[in-house]
Coordinates of C-alpha atoms in Angstrom, one line a residue:
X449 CA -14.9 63.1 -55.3
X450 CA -16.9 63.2 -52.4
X451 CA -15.6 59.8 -52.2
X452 CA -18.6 58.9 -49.9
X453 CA -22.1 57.0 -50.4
X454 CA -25.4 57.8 -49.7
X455 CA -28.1 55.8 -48.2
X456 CA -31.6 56.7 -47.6
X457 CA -31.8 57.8 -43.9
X458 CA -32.5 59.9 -41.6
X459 CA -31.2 59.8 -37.9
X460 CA -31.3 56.3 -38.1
X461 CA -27.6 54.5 -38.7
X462 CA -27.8 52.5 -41.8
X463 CA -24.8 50.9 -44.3
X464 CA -23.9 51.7 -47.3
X465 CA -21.6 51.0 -50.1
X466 CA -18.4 52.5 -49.1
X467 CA -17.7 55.7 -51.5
X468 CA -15.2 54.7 -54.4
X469 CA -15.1 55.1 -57.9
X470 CA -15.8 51.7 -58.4
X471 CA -19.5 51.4 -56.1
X472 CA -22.7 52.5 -56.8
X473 CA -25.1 54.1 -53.5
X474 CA -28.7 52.5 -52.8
X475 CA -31.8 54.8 -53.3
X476 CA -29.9 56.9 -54.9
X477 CA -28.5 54.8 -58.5
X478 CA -25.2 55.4 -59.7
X479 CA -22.3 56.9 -58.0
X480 CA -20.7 59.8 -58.1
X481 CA -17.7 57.6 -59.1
X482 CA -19.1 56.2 -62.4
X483 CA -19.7 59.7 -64.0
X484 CA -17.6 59.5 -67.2
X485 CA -20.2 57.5 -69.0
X486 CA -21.6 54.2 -69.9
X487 CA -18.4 51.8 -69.4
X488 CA -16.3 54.0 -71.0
X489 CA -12.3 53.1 -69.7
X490 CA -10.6 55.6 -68.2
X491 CA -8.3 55.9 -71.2
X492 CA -10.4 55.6 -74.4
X493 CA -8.2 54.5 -77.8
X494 CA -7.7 57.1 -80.6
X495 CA -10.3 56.8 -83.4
X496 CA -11.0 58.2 -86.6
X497 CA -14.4 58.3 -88.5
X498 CA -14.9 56.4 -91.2
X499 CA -17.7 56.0 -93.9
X500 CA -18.6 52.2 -92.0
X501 CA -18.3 53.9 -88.4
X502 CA -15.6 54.7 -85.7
X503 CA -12.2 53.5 -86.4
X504 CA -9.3 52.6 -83.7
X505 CA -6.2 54.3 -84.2
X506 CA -4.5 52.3 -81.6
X507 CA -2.8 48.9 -82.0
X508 CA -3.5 46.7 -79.2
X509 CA -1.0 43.8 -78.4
X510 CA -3.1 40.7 -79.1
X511 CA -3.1 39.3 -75.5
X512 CA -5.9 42.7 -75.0
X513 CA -7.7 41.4 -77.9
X514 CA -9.9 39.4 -75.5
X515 CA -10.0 42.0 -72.6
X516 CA -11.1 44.5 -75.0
X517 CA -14.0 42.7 -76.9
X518 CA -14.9 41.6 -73.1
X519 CA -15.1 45.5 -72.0
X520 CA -16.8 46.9 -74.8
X521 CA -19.3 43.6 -74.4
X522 CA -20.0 44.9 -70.4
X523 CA -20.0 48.5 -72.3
X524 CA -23.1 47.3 -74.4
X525 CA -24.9 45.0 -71.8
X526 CA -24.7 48.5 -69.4
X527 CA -26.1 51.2 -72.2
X528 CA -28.8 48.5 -73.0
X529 CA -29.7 47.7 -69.3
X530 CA -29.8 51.8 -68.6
X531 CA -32.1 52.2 -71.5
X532 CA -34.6 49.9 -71.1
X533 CA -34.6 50.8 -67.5
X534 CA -35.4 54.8 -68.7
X535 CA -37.8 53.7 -71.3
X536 CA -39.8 51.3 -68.8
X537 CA -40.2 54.1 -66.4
X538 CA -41.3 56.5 -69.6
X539 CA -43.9 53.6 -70.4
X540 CA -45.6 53.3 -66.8
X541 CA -46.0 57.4 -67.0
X542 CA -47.7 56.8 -70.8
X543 CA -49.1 54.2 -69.7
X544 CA -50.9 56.1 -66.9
X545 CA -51.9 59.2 -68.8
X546 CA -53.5 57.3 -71.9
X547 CA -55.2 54.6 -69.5
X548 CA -56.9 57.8 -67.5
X549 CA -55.1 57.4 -64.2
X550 CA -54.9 61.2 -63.5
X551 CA -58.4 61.9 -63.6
X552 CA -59.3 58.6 -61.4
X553 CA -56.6 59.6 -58.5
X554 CA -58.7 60.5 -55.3
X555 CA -59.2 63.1 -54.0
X556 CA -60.3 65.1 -57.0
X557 CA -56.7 66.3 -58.8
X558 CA -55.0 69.0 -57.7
X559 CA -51.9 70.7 -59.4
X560 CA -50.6 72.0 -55.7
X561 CA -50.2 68.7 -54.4
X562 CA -47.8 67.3 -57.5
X563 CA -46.1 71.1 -56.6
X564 CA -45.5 70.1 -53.4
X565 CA -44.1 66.6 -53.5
X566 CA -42.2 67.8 -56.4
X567 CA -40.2 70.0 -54.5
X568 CA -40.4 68.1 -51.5
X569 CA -38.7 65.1 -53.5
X570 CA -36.1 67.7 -55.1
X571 CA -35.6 69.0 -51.7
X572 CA -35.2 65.5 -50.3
X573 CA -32.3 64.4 -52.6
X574 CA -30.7 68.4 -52.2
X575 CA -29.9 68.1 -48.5
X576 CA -27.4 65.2 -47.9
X577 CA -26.0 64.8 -44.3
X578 CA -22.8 62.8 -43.5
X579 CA -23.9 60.8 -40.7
X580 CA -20.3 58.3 -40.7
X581 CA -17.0 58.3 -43.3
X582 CA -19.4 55.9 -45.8
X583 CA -23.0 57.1 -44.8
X584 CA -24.9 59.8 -45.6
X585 CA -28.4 60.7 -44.7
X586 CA -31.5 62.0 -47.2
X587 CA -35.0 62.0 -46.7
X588 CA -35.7 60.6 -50.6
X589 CA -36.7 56.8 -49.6
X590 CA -39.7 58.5 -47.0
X591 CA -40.6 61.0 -49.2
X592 CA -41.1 58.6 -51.9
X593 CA -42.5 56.1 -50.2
X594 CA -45.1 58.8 -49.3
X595 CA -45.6 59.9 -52.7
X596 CA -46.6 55.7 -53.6
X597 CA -48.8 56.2 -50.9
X598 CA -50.8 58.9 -51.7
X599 CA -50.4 58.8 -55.4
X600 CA -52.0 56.2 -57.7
X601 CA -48.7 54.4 -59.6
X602 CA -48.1 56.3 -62.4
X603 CA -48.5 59.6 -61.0
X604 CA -45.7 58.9 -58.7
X605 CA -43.6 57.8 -61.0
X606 CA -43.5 60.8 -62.7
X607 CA -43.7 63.2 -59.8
X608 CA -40.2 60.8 -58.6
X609 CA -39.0 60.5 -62.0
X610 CA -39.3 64.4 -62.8
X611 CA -38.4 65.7 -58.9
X612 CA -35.6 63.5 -57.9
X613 CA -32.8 66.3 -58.6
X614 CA -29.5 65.7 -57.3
X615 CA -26.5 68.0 -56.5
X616 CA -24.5 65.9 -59.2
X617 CA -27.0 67.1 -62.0
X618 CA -26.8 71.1 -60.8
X619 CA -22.6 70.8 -60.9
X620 CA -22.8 68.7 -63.9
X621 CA -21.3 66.0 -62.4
X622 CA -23.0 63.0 -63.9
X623 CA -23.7 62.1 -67.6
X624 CA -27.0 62.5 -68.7
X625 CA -27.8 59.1 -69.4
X626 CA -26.8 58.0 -66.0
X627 CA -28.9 61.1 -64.4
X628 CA -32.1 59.6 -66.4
X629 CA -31.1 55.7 -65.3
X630 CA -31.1 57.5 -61.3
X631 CA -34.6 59.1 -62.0
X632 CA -35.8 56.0 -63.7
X633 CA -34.8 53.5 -61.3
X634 CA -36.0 55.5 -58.5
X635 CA -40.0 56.1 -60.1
X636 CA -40.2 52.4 -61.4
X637 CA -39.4 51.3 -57.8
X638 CA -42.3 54.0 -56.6
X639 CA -44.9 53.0 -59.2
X640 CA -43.9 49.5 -57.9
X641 CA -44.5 50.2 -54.5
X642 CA -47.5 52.8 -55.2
X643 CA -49.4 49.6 -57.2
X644 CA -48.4 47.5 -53.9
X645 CA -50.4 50.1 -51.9
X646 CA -53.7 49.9 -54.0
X647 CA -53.5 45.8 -53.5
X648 CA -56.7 46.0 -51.3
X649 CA -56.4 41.8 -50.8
X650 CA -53.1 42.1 -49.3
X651 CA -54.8 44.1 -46.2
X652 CA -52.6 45.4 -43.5
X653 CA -49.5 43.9 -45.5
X654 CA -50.1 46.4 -47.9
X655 CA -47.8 48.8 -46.4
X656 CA -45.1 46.3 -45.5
X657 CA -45.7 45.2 -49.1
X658 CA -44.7 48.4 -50.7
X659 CA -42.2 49.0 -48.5
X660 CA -40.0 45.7 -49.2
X661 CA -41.3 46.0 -53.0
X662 CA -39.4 49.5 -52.8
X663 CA -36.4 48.9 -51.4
X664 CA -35.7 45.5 -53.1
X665 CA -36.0 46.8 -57.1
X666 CA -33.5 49.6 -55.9
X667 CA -31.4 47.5 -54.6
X668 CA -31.9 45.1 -57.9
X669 CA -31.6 48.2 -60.5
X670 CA -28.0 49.6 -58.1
X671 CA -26.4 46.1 -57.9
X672 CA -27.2 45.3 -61.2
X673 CA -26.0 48.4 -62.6
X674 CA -22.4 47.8 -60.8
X675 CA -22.3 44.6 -62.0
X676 CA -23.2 45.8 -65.4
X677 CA -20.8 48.5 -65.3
X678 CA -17.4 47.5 -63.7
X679 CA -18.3 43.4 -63.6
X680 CA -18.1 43.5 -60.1
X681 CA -19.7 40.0 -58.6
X682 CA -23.7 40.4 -57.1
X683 CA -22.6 38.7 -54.4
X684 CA -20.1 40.7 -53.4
X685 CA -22.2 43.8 -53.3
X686 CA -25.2 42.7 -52.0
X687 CA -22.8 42.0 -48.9
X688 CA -21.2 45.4 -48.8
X689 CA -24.9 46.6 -49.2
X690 CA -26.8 44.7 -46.6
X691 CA -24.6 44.1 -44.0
X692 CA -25.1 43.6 -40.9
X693 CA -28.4 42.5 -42.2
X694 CA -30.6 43.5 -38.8
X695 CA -29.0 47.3 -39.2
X696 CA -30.1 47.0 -43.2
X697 CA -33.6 46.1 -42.5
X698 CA -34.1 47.6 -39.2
X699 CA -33.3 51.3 -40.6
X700 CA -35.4 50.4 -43.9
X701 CA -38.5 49.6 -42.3
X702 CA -38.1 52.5 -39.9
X703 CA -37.5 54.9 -42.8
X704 CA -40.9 53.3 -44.8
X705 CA -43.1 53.7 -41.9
X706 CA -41.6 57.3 -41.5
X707 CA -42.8 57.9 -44.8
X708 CA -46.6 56.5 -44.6
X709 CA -46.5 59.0 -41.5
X710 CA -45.4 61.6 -43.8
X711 CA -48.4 60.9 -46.2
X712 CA -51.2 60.2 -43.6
X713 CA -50.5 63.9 -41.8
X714 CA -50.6 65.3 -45.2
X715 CA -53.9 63.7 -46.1
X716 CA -55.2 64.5 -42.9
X717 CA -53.9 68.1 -42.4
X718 CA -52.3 69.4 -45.8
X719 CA -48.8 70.3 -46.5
X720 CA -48.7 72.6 -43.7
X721 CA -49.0 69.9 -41.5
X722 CA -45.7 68.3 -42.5
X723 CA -43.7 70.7 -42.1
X724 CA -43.3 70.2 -38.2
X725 CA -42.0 66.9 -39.2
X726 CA -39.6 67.8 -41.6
X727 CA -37.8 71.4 -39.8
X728 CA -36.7 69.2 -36.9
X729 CA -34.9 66.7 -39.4
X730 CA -33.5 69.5 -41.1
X731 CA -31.9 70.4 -37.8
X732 CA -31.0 67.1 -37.5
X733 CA -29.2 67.8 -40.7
X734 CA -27.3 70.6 -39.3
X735 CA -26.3 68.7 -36.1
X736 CA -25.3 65.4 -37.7
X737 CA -23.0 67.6 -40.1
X738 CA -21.9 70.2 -37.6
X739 CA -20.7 66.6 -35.2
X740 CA -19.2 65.6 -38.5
X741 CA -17.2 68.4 -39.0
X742 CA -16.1 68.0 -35.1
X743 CA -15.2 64.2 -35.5
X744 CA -13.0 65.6 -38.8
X745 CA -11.2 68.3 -37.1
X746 CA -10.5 65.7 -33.7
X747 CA -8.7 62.9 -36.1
X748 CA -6.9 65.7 -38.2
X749 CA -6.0 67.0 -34.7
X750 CA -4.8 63.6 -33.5
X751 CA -3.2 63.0 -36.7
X752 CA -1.5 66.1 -36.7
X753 CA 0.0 65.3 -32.9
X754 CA 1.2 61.5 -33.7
X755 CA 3.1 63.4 -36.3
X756 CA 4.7 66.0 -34.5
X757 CA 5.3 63.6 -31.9
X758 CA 6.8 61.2 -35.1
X759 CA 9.3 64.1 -35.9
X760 CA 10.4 65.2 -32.7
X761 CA 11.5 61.2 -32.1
X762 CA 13.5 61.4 -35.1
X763 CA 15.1 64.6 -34.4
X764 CA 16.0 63.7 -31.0
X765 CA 17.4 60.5 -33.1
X766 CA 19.3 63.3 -35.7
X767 CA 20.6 64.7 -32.9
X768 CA 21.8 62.0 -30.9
X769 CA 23.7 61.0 -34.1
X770 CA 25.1 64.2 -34.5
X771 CA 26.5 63.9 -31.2
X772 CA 28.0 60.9 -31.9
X773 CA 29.2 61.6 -34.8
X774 CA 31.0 65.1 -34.2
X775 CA 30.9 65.9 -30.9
X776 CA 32.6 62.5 -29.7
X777 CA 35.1 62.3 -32.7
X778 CA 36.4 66.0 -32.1
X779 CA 36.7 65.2 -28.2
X780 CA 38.5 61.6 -28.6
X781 CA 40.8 63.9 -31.4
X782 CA 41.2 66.3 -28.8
X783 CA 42.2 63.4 -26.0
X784 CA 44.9 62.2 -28.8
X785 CA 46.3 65.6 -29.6
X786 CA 46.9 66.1 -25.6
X787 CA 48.5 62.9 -25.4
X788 CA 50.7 64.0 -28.2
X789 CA 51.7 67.7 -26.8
X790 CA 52.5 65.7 -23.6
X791 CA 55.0 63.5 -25.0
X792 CA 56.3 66.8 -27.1
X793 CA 56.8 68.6 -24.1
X794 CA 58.5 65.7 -22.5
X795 CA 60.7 64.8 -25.7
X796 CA 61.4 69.1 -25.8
X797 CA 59.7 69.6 -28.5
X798 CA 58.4 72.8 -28.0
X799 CA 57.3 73.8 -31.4
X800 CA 55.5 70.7 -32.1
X801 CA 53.6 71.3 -28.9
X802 CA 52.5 74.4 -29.6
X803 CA 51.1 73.2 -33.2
X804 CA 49.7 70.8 -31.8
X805 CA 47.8 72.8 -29.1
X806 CA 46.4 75.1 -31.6
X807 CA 45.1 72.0 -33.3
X808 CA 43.7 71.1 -29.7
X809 CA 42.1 74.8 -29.5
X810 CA 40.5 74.1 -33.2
X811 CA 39.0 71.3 -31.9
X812 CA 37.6 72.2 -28.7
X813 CA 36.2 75.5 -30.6
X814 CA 34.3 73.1 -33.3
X815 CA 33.0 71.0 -30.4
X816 CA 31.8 73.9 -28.8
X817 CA 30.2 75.0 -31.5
X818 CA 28.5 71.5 -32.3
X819 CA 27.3 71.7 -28.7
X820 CA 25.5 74.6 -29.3
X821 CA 24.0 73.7 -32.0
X822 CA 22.6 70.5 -30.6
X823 CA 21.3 72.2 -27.6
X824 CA 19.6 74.9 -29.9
X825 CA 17.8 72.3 -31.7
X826 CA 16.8 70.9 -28.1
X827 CA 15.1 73.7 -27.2
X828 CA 13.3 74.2 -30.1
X829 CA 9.9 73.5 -30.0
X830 CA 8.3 70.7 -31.9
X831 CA 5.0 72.7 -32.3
X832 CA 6.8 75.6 -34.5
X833 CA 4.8 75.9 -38.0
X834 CA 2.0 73.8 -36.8
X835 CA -1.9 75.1 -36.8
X836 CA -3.7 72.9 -34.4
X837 CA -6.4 75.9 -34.7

C-alpha cells in the first residue's frame, strides 16, 4: 500500500499518522490500510448458512473463546459507529432541503457554483503530494473550509459529502461502507463548521470558530474510528496525531485562513479569480513530488553504496581466508616436501626424491593457480552488476 498518510496541507509541514495498516489519516477518514471491511480479521473462519443465520465451521480452542466474542464486539461497535456517522450526515442534507435552506442561501442559487466546488473538492482530494515518508499534502481541508464559508450548512455538507472523491474509490480500494463513513465524516465536520460561520454573536471569532470546530470533529470521527476499529488506545493516537502540538496547530490554522481566502476571492471575483491561487499550488504539487522522487533515488543511491561497500569488505574477508587457507597450506606443504627431498638426496635416495619433487611441482602449480585466482578476484570491480543510474 501506499503505506503513507495524508494530512490536509499544502506547502506547509504538518504530522500525520504514520502510514500502516493499522492507522487511520486526519481529513481524510479511514486508511488505505483498513480497506478489507468493518473489523473484519485478516483470516475470517469457515461458515455455512443456516436457516437461524451464519454458521462457523471452525473450532476454536476455548482460550479464543473470549478474544473472539471481544473482536466481533469491536466488529459491531465499528459498523454501528460508521452508520450512524453516514446517516447523520444524510439527516443534516434532509434536513436542509425540507427546512428550505437552498432557496434562503445568499446570493440568489446558482447550479454553477455547487459545479465548481464540486469539482474543486473532487479535484482537492485527486491530487495528493508526498511532502515527507509519512506526510502528504491535499488542498481538501481549505477547500472545504471554503465551501462552510460560503455555503449555508447543509448545502456544504452535501456539496463535501457528494465531491470528496478519493483515488482509493476510482481503483476500488476501499469498501463502500468505509468510502461513505470518509464522505460523511468530512461534510458533518463542514456543516459544523459552515453553522459556526453563520454564528453572527460570536463576531470576529467566527472564523477561528469554524476552523477549530472543523478540524476537531475530524480528528474525533478519525481517532474514534481507529479506536473503534483495531482497539487502538485515544491516547495513543491523538499523540501520533498532534504532535509536536505548535507544528499541529500552526499548519491548521494556516491551512483555515488559506481557505476563507479561497472563498472571499471567489465571492468577490468568481471562480476565475481562484484559479491564480490554486495553479501555483498545483506546481507546488509537482515540485514537492519531483524533490520527493530526488530524496528517494539519493537514499536508494546511498543504500545501494553502503552495500556494495558491505560486499566488497566481506570479499576482501573471503579472500583473505582463502589465502589462508590454501595458499599458506600448499606453501608450508611445499617447505616440508623440500625438507624431505633434502634428506633423500643426502640419505641417496634418489627415487624418493624425485617423487617427492613432482609432489613439490604439484604443489607450487596449485598455489600458483590459487594466486591467480585471488588476484583476479582483486581486480574485479565491486561496481559489476550495479545500476546507480
Amino acid at each position: 500500500m501506499r503505506s503513507t498518510s495524508r494530512v490536509i496541507m499544502t506547502c506547509v509541514p504538518g504530522r500525520s499518522i504514520p502510514q500502516s495498516r493499522e492507522l487511520l489519516r486526519p481529513n481524510q477518514g479511514i486508511s488505505r490500510g483498513l480497506r478489507r471491511g468493518m473489523g473484519d480479521p485478516a483470516d475470517p473462519p469457515a461458515h455455512v448458512t443456516t436457516p437461524r443465520g451464519r454458521l462457523s465451521t471452525r473450532r476454536r480452542p476455548e482460550s479464543d473463546v473470549e478474544e473472539f466474542g471481544q473482536k466481533m464486539a469491536e466488529k459491531r461497535a465499528s459498523a454501528l459507529y460508521v452508520y450512524a456517522t453516514i446517516l447523520g450526515a444524510a439527516a443534516l442534507i434532509v434536513y436542509g432541503v425540507t427546512a428550505g435552506a437552498w432557496s434562503r442561501w445568499q446570493p440568489t442559487f446558482r447550479p454553477g457554483a455547487v459545479v465548481f466546488w464540486l469539482v474543486a473538492c473532487a479535484a482537492s482530494n485527486l491530487l495528493p503530494a508526498s511532502v515527507t515518508s509519512d506526510v502528504e499534502a491535499t488542498m481538501s481541508g481549505p477547500v472545504n473550509l471554503a465551501i462552510a464559508y460560503l455555503f449555508p450548512a447543509p448545502v456544504a455538507a452535501a456539496i463535501v459529502g457528494f465531491g470528496s472523491l478519493t483515488d482509493w474509490e476510482i481503483q476500488r480500494d476501499i469498501s463502500v461502507s468505509r468510502a461513505a463513513f470518509n464522505r460523511a465524516q468530512l461534510a458533518l465536520a463542514t456543516g459544523a463548521a459552515s453553522t459556526m460561520f453563520q454564528v453572527a454573536r460570536l463576531g470576529p471569532w467566527r472564523v477561528a470558530s469554524a476552523i477549530v470546530v472543523y478540524n476537531l470533529l475530524n480528528l474525533f470521527f478519525v481517532m474514534e474510528a481507529q479506536h473503534l476499529l483495531h482497539g487502538v488506545p485515544l491516547s495513543e493516537v491523538f499523540h501520533r496525531v498532534v504532535t509536536p502540538v505548535p507544528s499541529f496547530i500552526g499548519s491548521y490554522l494556516v491551512l483555515g485562513c488559506l481557505g476563507i481566502i479561497f472563498a472571499l476571492v471567489y465571492k468577490q471575483l468568481g471562480g476565475f479569480a481562484v484559479a491564480p491561487f490554486l495553479v501555483p499550488l498545483l506546481f507546488a504539487r509537482y515540485a514537492l513530488r519531483h524533490s520527493k522522487q530526488l530524496e528517494q533515488a539519493q537514499r536508494e543511491r546511498r543504500a545501494l553504496a553502503d552495500k556494495l561497500i558491505d560486499e566488497r569488505e566481506r570479499e576482501r574477508a573471503r579472500i583473505a581466508s582463502d589465502m589462508h587457507d590454501l595458499v599458506l597450506q600448499r606453501l608450508a606443504a611445499v617447505q616440508i616436501q623440500s625438507d624431505n627431498i633434502t634428506s633423500a638426496l643426502r640419505a641417496g635416495k634418489v627415487e624418493q626424491a624425485g617423487d617427492l619433487a613432482s609432489t613439490v611441482k604439484e604443489q607450487v602449480a596449485g598455489a600458483i593457480a590459487d594466486i591467480r585466482t585471488a588476484i583476479a578476484d582483486l581486480r574485479r570491480s565491486a561496481l559489476d552488476g550495479a545500476d546507480l543510474g
